[in-house]
mmCIF file of C-alpha atoms in Angstrom:
data_model
loop_
_atom_site.group_PDB
_atom_site.id
_atom_site.type_symbol
_atom_site.label_atom_id
_atom_site.label_comp_id
_atom_site.label_asym_id
_atom_site.label_seq_id
_atom_site.Cartn_x
_atom_site.Cartn_y
_atom_site.Cartn_z
ATOM 1 C CA MET A 1145 0.168 -0.124 -0.199
ATOM 2 C CA SER A 1146 1.773 3.461 -0.940
ATOM 3 C CA ARG A 1147 2.186 6.066 1.874
ATOM 4 C CA ILE A 1148 1.654 9.677 0.497
ATOM 5 C CA LEU A 1149 2.436 12.843 2.287
ATOM 6 C CA ILE A 1150 0.461 15.822 1.796
ATOM 7 C CA VAL A 1151 2.393 19.403 2.396
ATOM 8 C CA GLU A 1152 -0.289 21.636 2.426
ATOM 9 C CA ASP A 1153 -0.992 24.718 4.989
ATOM 10 C CA GLU A 1154 -4.550 24.760 3.834
ATOM 11 C CA GLN A 1155 -6.262 22.486 6.447
ATOM 12 C CA SER A 1156 -9.684 21.824 4.423
ATOM 13 C CA ILE A 1157 -7.633 21.347 1.305
ATOM 14 C CA ALA A 1158 -5.358 19.266 2.834
ATOM 15 C CA GLU A 1159 -8.162 16.646 4.444
ATOM 16 C CA LEU A 1160 -10.345 16.897 1.045
ATOM 17 C CA GLU A 1161 -7.376 15.625 -1.091
ATOM 18 C CA ARG A 1162 -6.253 12.985 1.595
ATOM 19 C CA ASP A 1163 -10.152 11.953 2.188
ATOM 20 C CA TYR A 1164 -10.133 11.136 -1.830
ATOM 21 C CA LEU A 1165 -6.528 9.380 -1.995
ATOM 22 C CA GLU A 1166 -7.714 7.358 1.099
ATOM 23 C CA ILE A 1167 -10.770 6.158 -0.861
ATOM 24 C CA SER A 1168 -8.352 4.827 -3.510
ATOM 25 C CA GLY A 1169 -6.762 3.136 -0.942
ATOM 26 C CA TYR A 1170 -3.531 5.111 -0.023
ATOM 27 C CA VAL A 1171 -2.066 5.685 3.075
ATOM 28 C CA VAL A 1172 -2.020 9.334 3.618
ATOM 29 C CA ASP A 1173 0.061 11.959 6.045
ATOM 30 C CA ILE A 1174 -0.797 15.415 6.093
ATOM 31 C CA GLU A 1175 1.595 18.067 7.237
ATOM 32 C CA THR A 1176 0.574 21.980 7.406
ATOM 33 C CA SER A 1177 4.009 23.331 8.103
ATOM 34 C CA GLY A 1178 6.529 23.522 5.170
ATOM 35 C CA GLU A 1179 9.722 23.009 7.621
ATOM 36 C CA ARG A 1180 7.795 19.709 9.505
ATOM 37 C CA GLY A 1181 6.948 18.568 6.354
ATOM 38 C CA LEU A 1182 10.356 18.520 4.644
ATOM 39 C CA GLU A 1183 11.603 16.684 8.307
ATOM 40 C CA ARG A 1184 9.219 13.856 7.260
ATOM 41 C CA ALA A 1185 9.443 13.853 3.750
ATOM 42 C CA LEU A 1186 13.358 12.916 4.537
ATOM 43 C CA SER A 1187 13.097 10.918 7.259
ATOM 44 C CA ILE A 1188 10.161 8.388 6.393
ATOM 45 C CA ASP A 1189 10.059 6.548 3.060
ATOM 46 C CA TYR A 1190 6.980 7.838 1.463
ATOM 47 C CA ASP A 1191 6.152 6.976 -2.271
ATOM 48 C CA LEU A 1192 5.218 10.142 -3.097
ATOM 49 C CA VAL A 1193 4.697 13.990 -1.774
ATOM 50 C CA ILE A 1194 2.238 16.323 -2.847
ATOM 51 C CA LEU A 1195 3.569 20.050 -2.142
ATOM 52 C CA ASP A 1196 1.851 22.959 -2.062
ATOM 53 C CA LEU A 1197 3.881 25.628 -3.199
ATOM 54 C CA MET A 1198 2.596 28.953 -0.983
ATOM 55 C CA LEU A 1199 3.826 28.166 2.179
ATOM 56 C CA PRO A 1200 5.076 29.811 5.335
ATOM 57 C CA ILE A 1201 8.495 30.416 6.148
ATOM 58 C CA MET A 1202 9.862 27.552 3.687
ATOM 59 C CA ASP A 1203 8.260 27.718 0.331
ATOM 60 C CA GLY A 1204 7.372 24.455 -1.775
ATOM 61 C CA PHE A 1205 10.482 25.331 -4.273
ATOM 62 C CA GLU A 1206 13.048 25.123 -1.415
ATOM 63 C CA ILE A 1207 11.062 22.181 -0.240
ATOM 64 C CA CYS A 1208 11.311 20.576 -3.387
ATOM 65 C CA ARG A 1209 15.048 21.171 -4.043
ATOM 66 C CA ARG A 1210 15.901 19.533 -0.826
ATOM 67 C CA ILE A 1211 13.914 16.415 -1.286
ATOM 68 C CA ARG A 1212 15.052 15.757 -5.106
ATOM 69 C CA SER A 1213 18.369 16.186 -3.662
ATOM 70 C CA VAL A 1214 18.531 13.035 -1.825
ATOM 71 C CA LYS A 1215 15.331 11.164 -2.658
ATOM 72 C CA ASP A 1216 14.091 10.426 -6.242
ATOM 73 C CA ILE A 1217 10.141 9.901 -5.359
ATOM 74 C CA PRO A 1218 7.590 11.535 -7.415
ATOM 75 C CA ILE A 1219 6.706 15.038 -6.242
ATOM 76 C CA VAL A 1220 3.490 16.459 -7.316
ATOM 77 C CA MET A 1221 3.401 20.258 -6.851
ATOM 78 C CA VAL A 1222 0.104 22.328 -6.279
ATOM 79 C CA SER A 1223 -0.345 26.288 -6.636
ATOM 80 C CA ALA A 1224 -2.868 28.676 -7.368
ATOM 81 C CA LYS A 1225 -0.189 30.782 -9.070
ATOM 82 C CA LYS A 1226 -0.877 30.248 -13.011
ATOM 83 C CA GLU A 1227 2.348 32.269 -14.150
ATOM 84 C CA ASP A 1228 4.348 29.930 -16.723
ATOM 85 C CA ILE A 1229 7.624 31.136 -14.742
ATOM 86 C CA ASP A 1230 6.597 29.221 -11.514
ATOM 87 C CA LYS A 1231 5.277 25.845 -13.251
ATOM 88 C CA ILE A 1232 9.027 26.182 -15.286
ATOM 89 C CA ARG A 1233 10.970 26.800 -11.992
ATOM 90 C CA GLY A 1234 9.323 23.982 -10.312
ATOM 91 C CA LEU A 1235 9.730 21.633 -13.022
ATOM 92 C CA GLY A 1236 12.997 22.368 -13.275
ATOM 93 C CA LEU A 1237 13.816 21.655 -9.612
ATOM 94 C CA GLY A 1238 12.686 18.071 -9.893
ATOM 95 C CA ALA A 1239 8.681 18.195 -9.365
ATOM 96 C CA ASP A 1240 7.093 15.522 -11.392
ATOM 97 C CA ASP A 1241 3.582 17.678 -12.093
ATOM 98 C CA TYR A 1242 2.563 20.800 -11.593
ATOM 99 C CA MET A 1243 -1.244 21.399 -10.800
ATOM 100 C CA ILE A 1244 -3.466 24.846 -10.388
ATOM 101 C CA LYS A 1245 -5.539 25.234 -8.134
ATOM 102 C CA PRO A 1246 -8.633 24.696 -8.062
ATOM 103 C CA PHE A 1247 -8.712 21.372 -9.869
ATOM 104 C CA SER A 1248 -10.727 18.444 -9.425
ATOM 105 C CA PRO A 1249 -9.873 15.846 -6.414
ATOM 106 C CA SER A 1250 -10.545 13.048 -8.892
ATOM 107 C CA GLU A 1251 -7.752 14.483 -11.503
ATOM 108 C CA LEU A 1252 -5.348 14.824 -8.487
ATOM 109 C CA VAL A 1253 -6.009 10.984 -7.648
ATOM 110 C CA ALA A 1254 -5.693 10.214 -11.238
ATOM 111 C CA ARG A 1255 -2.265 12.186 -11.906
ATOM 112 C CA VAL A 1256 -0.935 10.258 -8.340
ATOM 113 C CA LYS A 1257 -1.774 6.991 -9.645
ATOM 114 C CA ALA A 1258 -0.060 7.483 -13.037
ATOM 115 C CA HIS A 1259 2.906 9.027 -11.363
ATOM 116 C CA LEU A 1260 3.510 5.963 -8.802
ATOM 117 C CA ALA A 1261 2.609 3.312 -11.558
ATOM 118 C CA ARG A 1262 5.448 4.906 -13.841
ATOM 119 C CA TYR A 1263 8.090 5.161 -10.566
ATOM 120 C CA GLU A 1264 7.049 1.585 -10.109
ATOM 121 C CA ARG A 1265 7.872 0.570 -13.648
ATOM 122 C CA LEU A 1266 11.221 2.470 -13.886
ATOM 123 C CA MET A 1267 12.349 1.393 -10.603
ATOM 124 C CA GLY A 1268 11.169 -2.152 -10.149
ATOM 125 C CA ARG A 1269 11.407 -1.491 -6.453
ATOM 126 C CA ARG A 1270 8.227 -3.433 -5.580
ATOM 127 C CA GLU A 1271 10.032 -6.822 -6.431
ATOM 128 C CA SER A 1272 13.594 -6.098 -5.793
ATOM 129 C CA LYS A 1273 13.672 -3.957 -2.867
ATOM 130 C CA ASN A 1274 13.651 -5.281 0.615
ATOM 131 C CA ASP A 1275 10.608 -4.160 2.977
ATOM 132 C CA GLU A 1276 12.617 -1.145 5.142
ATOM 133 C CA VAL A 1277 11.958 1.684 7.687
ATOM 134 C CA ARG A 1278 14.105 4.647 7.802
ATOM 135 C CA ILE A 1279 13.902 7.131 10.043
ATOM 136 C CA ARG A 1280 16.837 9.507 10.706
ATOM 137 C CA GLY A 1281 20.018 7.329 11.429
ATOM 138 C CA LEU A 1282 17.792 4.294 12.110
ATOM 139 C CA MET A 1283 17.519 1.822 8.941
ATOM 140 C CA ILE A 1284 15.355 -1.585 10.225
ATOM 141 C CA ASP A 1285 15.088 -4.225 7.265
ATOM 142 C CA LYS A 1286 12.006 -5.983 7.946
ATOM 143 C CA THR A 1287 12.843 -8.609 4.816
ATOM 144 C CA ALA A 1288 16.024 -9.540 6.397
ATOM 145 C CA ARG A 1289 15.184 -8.458 10.160
ATOM 146 C CA ARG A 1290 18.743 -6.482 10.608
ATOM 147 C CA VAL A 1291 19.031 -3.185 12.353
ATOM 148 C CA PHE A 1292 21.259 -0.325 11.305
ATOM 149 C CA VAL A 1293 22.038 2.615 13.594
ATOM 150 C CA ASN A 1294 23.973 5.457 11.908
ATOM 151 C CA GLU A 1295 25.049 2.219 9.521
ATOM 152 C CA ARG A 1296 26.310 0.343 12.366
ATOM 153 C CA GLU A 1297 24.524 -3.092 12.417
ATOM 154 C CA VAL A 1298 23.065 -3.443 16.318
ATOM 155 C CA MET A 1299 21.705 -6.846 16.822
ATOM 156 C CA PHE A 1300 18.311 -7.670 18.680
ATOM 157 C CA THR A 1301 16.419 -10.401 20.246
ATOM 158 C CA THR A 1302 13.362 -11.667 18.245
ATOM 159 C CA LYS A 1303 11.124 -9.787 20.554
ATOM 160 C CA GLU A 1304 13.322 -6.701 20.556
ATOM 161 C CA PHE A 1305 13.091 -6.332 16.749
ATOM 162 C CA ASP A 1306 9.182 -6.829 16.673
ATOM 163 C CA LEU A 1307 8.683 -4.012 19.531
ATOM 164 C CA LEU A 1308 11.003 -1.582 18.144
ATOM 165 C CA THR A 1309 9.765 -2.581 14.397
ATOM 166 C CA HIS A 1310 6.108 -1.893 15.894
ATOM 167 C CA LEU A 1311 6.918 1.446 16.961
ATOM 168 C CA ALA A 1312 8.566 2.552 14.238
ATOM 169 C CA MET A 1313 5.651 1.736 12.010
ATOM 170 C CA ASN A 1314 3.250 3.771 13.907
ATOM 171 C CA PRO A 1315 5.082 6.828 14.887
ATOM 172 C CA ASN A 1316 3.941 9.278 17.192
ATOM 173 C CA ARG A 1317 1.248 7.274 18.805
ATOM 174 C CA VAL A 1318 1.174 6.571 22.110
ATOM 175 C CA TYR A 1319 0.820 2.745 23.456
ATOM 176 C CA SER A 1320 0.303 1.840 27.106
ATOM 177 C CA LYS A 1321 2.348 -1.025 28.479
ATOM 178 C CA GLU A 1322 -0.886 -3.293 28.641
ATOM 179 C CA GLN A 1323 -1.231 -2.868 24.649
ATOM 180 C CA LEU A 1324 2.376 -3.388 23.450
ATOM 181 C CA PHE A 1325 2.085 -6.642 25.803
ATOM 182 C CA ASP A 1326 -0.861 -7.700 24.044
ATOM 183 C CA LEU A 1327 0.587 -6.834 21.057
ATOM 184 C CA LEU A 1328 3.824 -8.694 21.456
ATOM 185 C CA TRP A 1329 3.474 -11.262 23.859
ATOM 186 C CA GLY A 1330 -0.257 -12.102 23.290
ATOM 187 C CA MET A 1331 -3.202 -11.525 25.833
ATOM 188 C CA ASP A 1332 -2.690 -15.421 26.784
ATOM 189 C CA ALA A 1333 0.761 -15.239 27.121
ATOM 190 C CA MET A 1334 2.412 -15.751 30.601
ATOM 191 C CA GLY A 1335 4.559 -13.134 32.068
ATOM 192 C CA GLU A 1336 4.515 -9.637 33.352
ATOM 193 C CA ILE A 1337 3.460 -6.599 31.816
ATOM 194 C CA ALA A 1338 6.918 -4.840 33.328
ATOM 195 C CA THR A 1339 8.659 -6.925 30.850
ATOM 196 C CA VAL A 1340 7.905 -4.468 28.344
ATOM 197 C CA THR A 1341 9.341 -1.740 30.580
ATOM 198 C CA VAL A 1342 12.643 -4.116 30.477
ATOM 199 C CA HIS A 1343 12.715 -4.254 26.387
ATOM 200 C CA ILE A 1344 12.034 -0.432 26.207
ATOM 201 C CA ARG A 1345 15.100 -0.161 28.341
ATOM 202 C CA LYS A 1346 17.002 -2.306 26.227
ATOM 203 C CA LEU A 1347 15.929 -0.812 22.999
ATOM 204 C CA ARG A 1348 16.906 2.695 23.830
ATOM 205 C CA GLU A 1349 20.415 1.434 25.005
ATOM 206 C CA LYS A 1350 21.044 0.054 21.526
ATOM 207 C CA VAL A 1351 19.483 2.751 19.305
ATOM 208 C CA GLU A 1352 19.598 5.822 21.437
ATOM 209 C CA GLN A 1353 22.917 7.818 21.694
ATOM 210 C CA ASP A 1354 21.985 9.010 24.992
ATOM 211 C CA PRO A 1355 19.409 6.557 26.620
ATOM 212 C CA SER A 1356 18.937 8.893 29.430
ATOM 213 C CA ASN A 1357 17.629 11.619 26.924
ATOM 214 C CA PRO A 1358 15.800 9.473 24.023
ATOM 215 C CA GLN A 1359 15.349 10.698 20.949
ATOM 216 C CA TYR A 1360 13.381 7.809 19.454
ATOM 217 C CA ILE A 1361 11.555 6.264 21.974
ATOM 218 C CA GLU A 1362 9.981 8.769 24.365
ATOM 219 C CA THR A 1363 7.770 7.860 27.755
ATOM 220 C CA ILE A 1364 4.904 9.811 28.156
ATOM 221 C CA TRP A 1365 4.209 9.824 31.797
ATOM 222 C CA GLY A 1366 0.975 8.289 32.635
ATOM 223 C CA ALA A 1367 0.274 6.944 29.292
ATOM 224 C CA GLY A 1368 3.003 4.658 27.771
ATOM 225 C CA TYR A 1369 5.137 5.425 24.982
ATOM 226 C CA ARG A 1370 5.545 6.463 21.482
ATOM 227 C CA PHE A 1371 8.380 6.590 18.679
ATOM 228 C CA ARG A 1372 8.727 10.283 17.709
ATOM 229 C CA ILE A 1373 9.750 11.418 14.099
#
């Protein structure tokens, strides 16, 4: 299932685009801040980015340029600006398409499908690439069950790997100890919920630069844990 990032400061427009894309079977994230959108685009393996041109602080041109410098995923730029010079500049920076607002959400979905299909044909990645999760300096190879921290391989037990992978694939979601125990060990498993705390500590020792000040796996006091991106 392809994952798409929408960077759009008009919430209503972003939500409409998301609704149409989700109906078509895509997983969609929204960011209304240009800086935050760039951070997510660079740290998460999205299949396509829908990028508004007119964003506060950091505009779509700069975001497009910085994404394209490290990733070759399709970028669909959208804008109310109709001038040819803006379209030429956007395409010149590496955008794959330029849509002028207002446009039909159905047309957006059609273009997204076309760009994803073309990209997959060119790269053949669905067949050849391992299933990976990349977040900042952390890389989890789900296919080979290997983990790399800043390009250095780190060894994990089966449960440690499963716990890290689950949290990393569901970023910014808070899980209680009870939820994690049920998900990873099963409701009928013999053991103590305290084992979750032990495994979280071990994960931090292996992936965090400073386990006492975690940058990946945060404790939300009174609620549980979340993987921060």
